[in-house]
Amino acid sequence: MGYKKVEQYDEESTSLLTENYKRTLALLGENPQREGLLKTPERMAKAIQYLTQGYSMNAEHILNSAKFHEPISEMIIVKDIEIYSMCEHHMLPFFGKAHVAYIPNGWITGLSKIARVVDVYARRLQVQERLTTQILDAIKTALQPLGVAVVIEASHLCMMMRGVQKQNSVTTTSAFFGEFEKNETRSEFIRLIGSTLH
């Protein structure tokens, strides 16, 4: 049997985006009919839909889909979650890691759900500052925890490939709620995400 790749995309959006990308290539001075570019507009149309699929996802539904009652109130950290997002100003990627913690108040969620929430908001046109607070707000709303902390470290191609062209720059953003607004708790979180325990 031959190989068949199965993908699902909105047909109307794919068609309209494909036509737009054909025009874009032509405006850049390229020939969209050139052999190497024949399928490029459709690939771009599908890629951008994949990279922005977060618009069709709901972070609270994800967290609530694996919500369990547990009488614990110790810090839970999921660190080094890879993020890939698109800067909304230049539509160039930024990428890095997110570190997320919360202190339960009677409810926990599946660990993979924390990583999925990061993707819900990363897979949109974004700014890192908003991405950080959106992750915090989703966990805060769904789980009603005693505290939430989010730190994101990312490199932005809009700074690396164009503009100031600073290839080694890293942007760090943070957001804290509840118990993490206390110096002692926040310091413990910062220490743990910076250490190598595994």
GROMACS .gro file of C-alpha atoms in nm:
model
  198
    1MET     CA    1   0.000   0.000   0.000
    2GLY     CA    2   0.120   0.352  -0.077
    3TYR     CA    3   0.177   0.618   0.184
    4LYS     CA    4  -0.114   0.854   0.242
    5LYS     CA    5  -0.081   1.155   0.465
    6VAL     CA    6  -0.404   1.257   0.638
    7GLU     CA    7  -0.448   1.622   0.728
    8GLN     CA    8  -0.757   1.820   0.813
    9TYR     CA    9  -0.783   2.187   0.729
   10ASP     CA   10  -1.070   2.422   0.663
   11GLU     CA   11  -1.107   2.400   0.285
   12GLU     CA   12  -1.237   2.753   0.231
   13SER     CA   13  -0.965   2.910   0.446
   14THR     CA   14  -0.699   2.700   0.276
   15SER     CA   15  -0.819   2.805  -0.069
   16LEU     CA   16  -0.833   3.176   0.016
   17LEU     CA   17  -0.497   3.172   0.193
   18THR     CA   18  -0.340   2.984  -0.098
   19GLU     CA   19  -0.450   3.254  -0.343
   20ASN     CA   20  -0.319   3.526  -0.112
   21TYR     CA   21   0.019   3.354  -0.079
   22LYS     CA   22   0.041   3.318  -0.459
   23ARG     CA   23  -0.006   3.695  -0.486
   24THR     CA   24   0.247   3.752  -0.210
   25LEU     CA   25   0.510   3.546  -0.394
   26ALA     CA   26   0.446   3.742  -0.713
   27LEU     CA   27   0.471   4.075  -0.528
   28LEU     CA   28   0.808   3.964  -0.390
   29GLY     CA   29   0.932   3.919  -0.747
   30GLU     CA   30   0.900   3.541  -0.758
   31ASN     CA   31   0.718   3.325  -1.010
   32PRO     CA   32   0.448   3.121  -0.830
   33GLN     CA   33   0.439   2.890  -1.134
   34ARG     CA   34   0.804   2.794  -1.094
   35GLU     CA   35   0.839   2.421  -1.026
   36GLY     CA   36   0.983   2.465  -0.677
   37LEU     CA   37   0.705   2.704  -0.578
   38LEU     CA   38   0.400   2.532  -0.730
   39LYS     CA   39   0.285   2.382  -0.401
   40THR     CA   40   0.438   2.646  -0.173
   41PRO     CA   41   0.125   2.868  -0.141
   42GLU     CA   42  -0.087   2.572  -0.030
   43ARG     CA   43   0.185   2.455   0.211
   44MET     CA   44   0.203   2.807   0.356
   45ALA     CA   45  -0.176   2.817   0.388
   46LYS     CA   46  -0.175   2.491   0.584
   47ALA     CA   47   0.128   2.588   0.791
   48ILE     CA   48  -0.021   2.916   0.909
   49GLN     CA   49  -0.344   2.740   1.006
   50TYR     CA   50  -0.143   2.489   1.207
   51LEU     CA   51   0.067   2.759   1.372
   52THR     CA   52  -0.245   2.950   1.477
   53GLN     CA   53  -0.465   2.655   1.577
   54GLY     CA   54  -0.484   2.792   1.931
   55TYR     CA   55  -0.771   3.017   1.822
   56SER     CA   56  -0.995   2.711   1.801
   57MET     CA   57  -0.889   2.569   2.141
   58ASN     CA   58  -1.022   2.646   2.488
   59ALA     CA   59  -0.770   2.635   2.772
   60GLU     CA   60  -1.029   2.607   3.050
   61HIS     CA   61  -1.197   2.311   2.881
   62ILE     CA   62  -0.859   2.139   2.855
   63LEU     CA   63  -0.780   2.192   3.223
   64ASN     CA   64  -1.129   2.083   3.331
   65SER     CA   65  -1.113   1.768   3.119
   66ALA     CA   66  -0.865   1.618   3.367
   67LYS     CA   67  -0.953   1.788   3.696
   68PHE     CA   68  -0.920   1.581   4.011
   69HIS     CA   69  -0.995   1.651   4.374
   70GLU     CA   70  -0.682   1.614   4.587
   71PRO     CA   71  -0.635   1.755   4.938
   72ILE     CA   72  -0.283   1.883   4.878
   73SER     CA   73  -0.139   2.232   4.881
   74GLU     CA   74   0.222   2.180   4.774
   75MET     CA   75   0.383   2.353   4.477
   76ILE     CA   76   0.348   2.170   4.144
   77ILE     CA   77   0.591   2.277   3.870
   78VAL     CA   78   0.602   2.182   3.503
   79LYS     CA   79   0.919   2.337   3.367
   80ASP     CA   80   1.104   2.352   3.036
   81ILE     CA   81   0.784   2.337   2.828
   82GLU     CA   82   0.889   2.413   2.470
   83ILE     CA   83   0.705   2.705   2.313
   84TYR     CA   84   0.685   2.803   1.948
   85SER     CA   85   0.481   3.110   1.870
   86MET     CA   86   0.446   3.388   1.614
   87CYS     CA   87   0.516   3.753   1.689
   88GLU     CA   88   0.207   3.948   1.592
   89HIS     CA   89   0.409   4.252   1.485
   90HIS     CA   90   0.619   4.088   1.211
   91MET     CA   91   0.472   3.736   1.196
   92LEU     CA   92   0.813   3.589   1.265
   93PRO     CA   93   0.858   3.305   1.515
   94PHE     CA   94   0.971   3.329   1.872
   95PHE     CA   95   1.063   3.018   2.067
   96GLY     CA   96   1.189   2.910   2.405
   97LYS     CA   97   1.066   2.755   2.727
   98ALA     CA   98   0.784   2.813   2.970
   99HIS     CA   99   0.797   2.726   3.340
  100VAL     CA  100   0.457   2.695   3.507
  101ALA     CA  101   0.370   2.630   3.872
  102TYR     CA  102   0.058   2.631   4.082
  103ILE     CA  103  -0.036   2.557   4.443
  104PRO     CA  104  -0.360   2.355   4.452
  105ASN     CA  105  -0.659   2.455   4.658
  106GLY     CA  106  -0.840   2.120   4.649
  107TRP     CA  107  -0.806   2.055   4.275
  108ILE     CA  108  -0.525   1.939   4.048
  109THR     CA  109  -0.513   1.881   3.675
  110GLY     CA  110  -0.327   1.636   3.454
  111LEU     CA  111   0.035   1.741   3.404
  112SER     CA  112   0.007   1.724   3.025
  113LYS     CA  113  -0.283   1.970   3.044
  114ILE     CA  114  -0.047   2.241   3.169
  115ALA     CA  115   0.169   2.194   2.858
  116ARG     CA  116  -0.143   2.195   2.639
  117VAL     CA  117  -0.257   2.525   2.789
  118VAL     CA  118   0.080   2.675   2.696
  119ASP     CA  119   0.021   2.560   2.336
  120VAL     CA  120  -0.334   2.699   2.329
  121TYR     CA  121  -0.198   3.050   2.368
  122ALA     CA  122   0.138   3.003   2.195
  123ARG     CA  123  -0.037   2.884   1.878
  124ARG     CA  124  -0.178   3.231   1.811
  125LEU     CA  125  -0.034   3.559   1.692
  126GLN     CA  126   0.124   3.676   2.013
  127VAL     CA  127   0.343   3.899   2.219
  128GLN     CA  128   0.537   3.722   2.492
  129GLU     CA  129   0.405   3.951   2.763
  130ARG     CA  130   0.041   3.863   2.688
  131LEU     CA  131   0.120   3.494   2.642
  132THR     CA  132   0.261   3.485   2.996
  133THR     CA  133  -0.047   3.636   3.158
  134GLN     CA  134  -0.294   3.434   2.949
  135ILE     CA  135  -0.142   3.107   3.073
  136LEU     CA  136  -0.161   3.231   3.432
  137ASP     CA  137  -0.521   3.352   3.397
  138ALA     CA  138  -0.642   3.023   3.246
  139ILE     CA  139  -0.498   2.815   3.532
  140LYS     CA  140  -0.624   3.064   3.790
  141THR     CA  141  -0.979   3.055   3.647
  142ALA     CA  142  -1.008   2.679   3.594
  143LEU     CA  143  -0.843   2.549   3.912
  144GLN     CA  144  -0.894   2.836   4.160
  145PRO     CA  145  -0.550   2.758   4.311
  146LEU     CA  146  -0.378   2.929   4.602
  147GLY     CA  147  -0.120   3.062   4.360
  148VAL     CA  148   0.010   3.049   4.003
  149ALA     CA  149   0.350   3.138   3.858
  150VAL     CA  150   0.458   3.156   3.493
  151VAL     CA  151   0.803   3.241   3.358
  152ILE     CA  152   0.883   3.238   2.986
  153GLU     CA  153   1.228   3.266   2.830
  154ALA     CA  154   1.229   3.312   2.452
  155SER     CA  155   1.435   3.418   2.153
  156HIS     CA  156   1.259   3.633   1.893
  157LEU     CA  157   1.349   3.609   1.526
  158CYS     CA  158   1.209   3.959   1.475
  159MET     CA  159   1.510   4.077   1.681
  160MET     CA  160   1.755   3.819   1.548
  161MET     CA  161   1.693   3.819   1.170
  162ARG     CA  162   1.593   4.183   1.119
  163GLY     CA  163   1.600   4.515   1.301
  164VAL     CA  164   1.872   4.522   1.567
  165GLN     CA  165   1.990   4.169   1.469
  166LYS     CA  166   2.090   4.061   1.820
  167GLN     CA  167   2.124   3.686   1.781
  168ASN     CA  168   2.202   3.607   2.145
  169SER     CA  169   1.927   3.809   2.311
  170VAL     CA  170   1.672   3.629   2.528
  171THR     CA  171   1.354   3.786   2.662
  172THR     CA  172   1.222   3.677   3.003
  173THR     CA  173   0.870   3.754   3.121
  174SER     CA  174   0.697   3.652   3.443
  175ALA     CA  175   0.355   3.665   3.604
  176PHE     CA  176   0.264   3.573   3.962
  177PHE     CA  177  -0.062   3.535   4.150
  178GLY     CA  178  -0.159   3.457   4.508
  179GLU     CA  179   0.101   3.276   4.717
  180PHE     CA  180   0.365   3.343   4.451
  181GLU     CA  181   0.338   3.713   4.522
  182LYS     CA  182   0.514   3.637   4.851
  183ASN     CA  183   0.891   3.664   4.824
  184GLU     CA  184   0.961   3.330   4.994
  185THR     CA  185   0.733   3.126   4.764
  186ARG     CA  186   0.842   3.310   4.451
  187SER     CA  187   1.209   3.261   4.541
  188GLU     CA  188   1.157   2.887   4.589
  189PHE     CA  189   0.993   2.866   4.246
  190ILE     CA  190   1.274   3.063   4.078
  191ARG     CA  191   1.535   2.843   4.250
  192LEU     CA  192   1.362   2.521   4.141
  193ILE     CA  193   1.321   2.618   3.776
  194GLY     CA  194   1.687   2.717   3.766
  195SER     CA  195   1.817   2.393   3.917
  196THR     CA  196   1.886   2.058   3.755
  197LEU     CA  197   1.712   1.794   3.962
  198HIS     CA  198   1.689   1.520   3.700
   0.00000   0.00000   0.00000
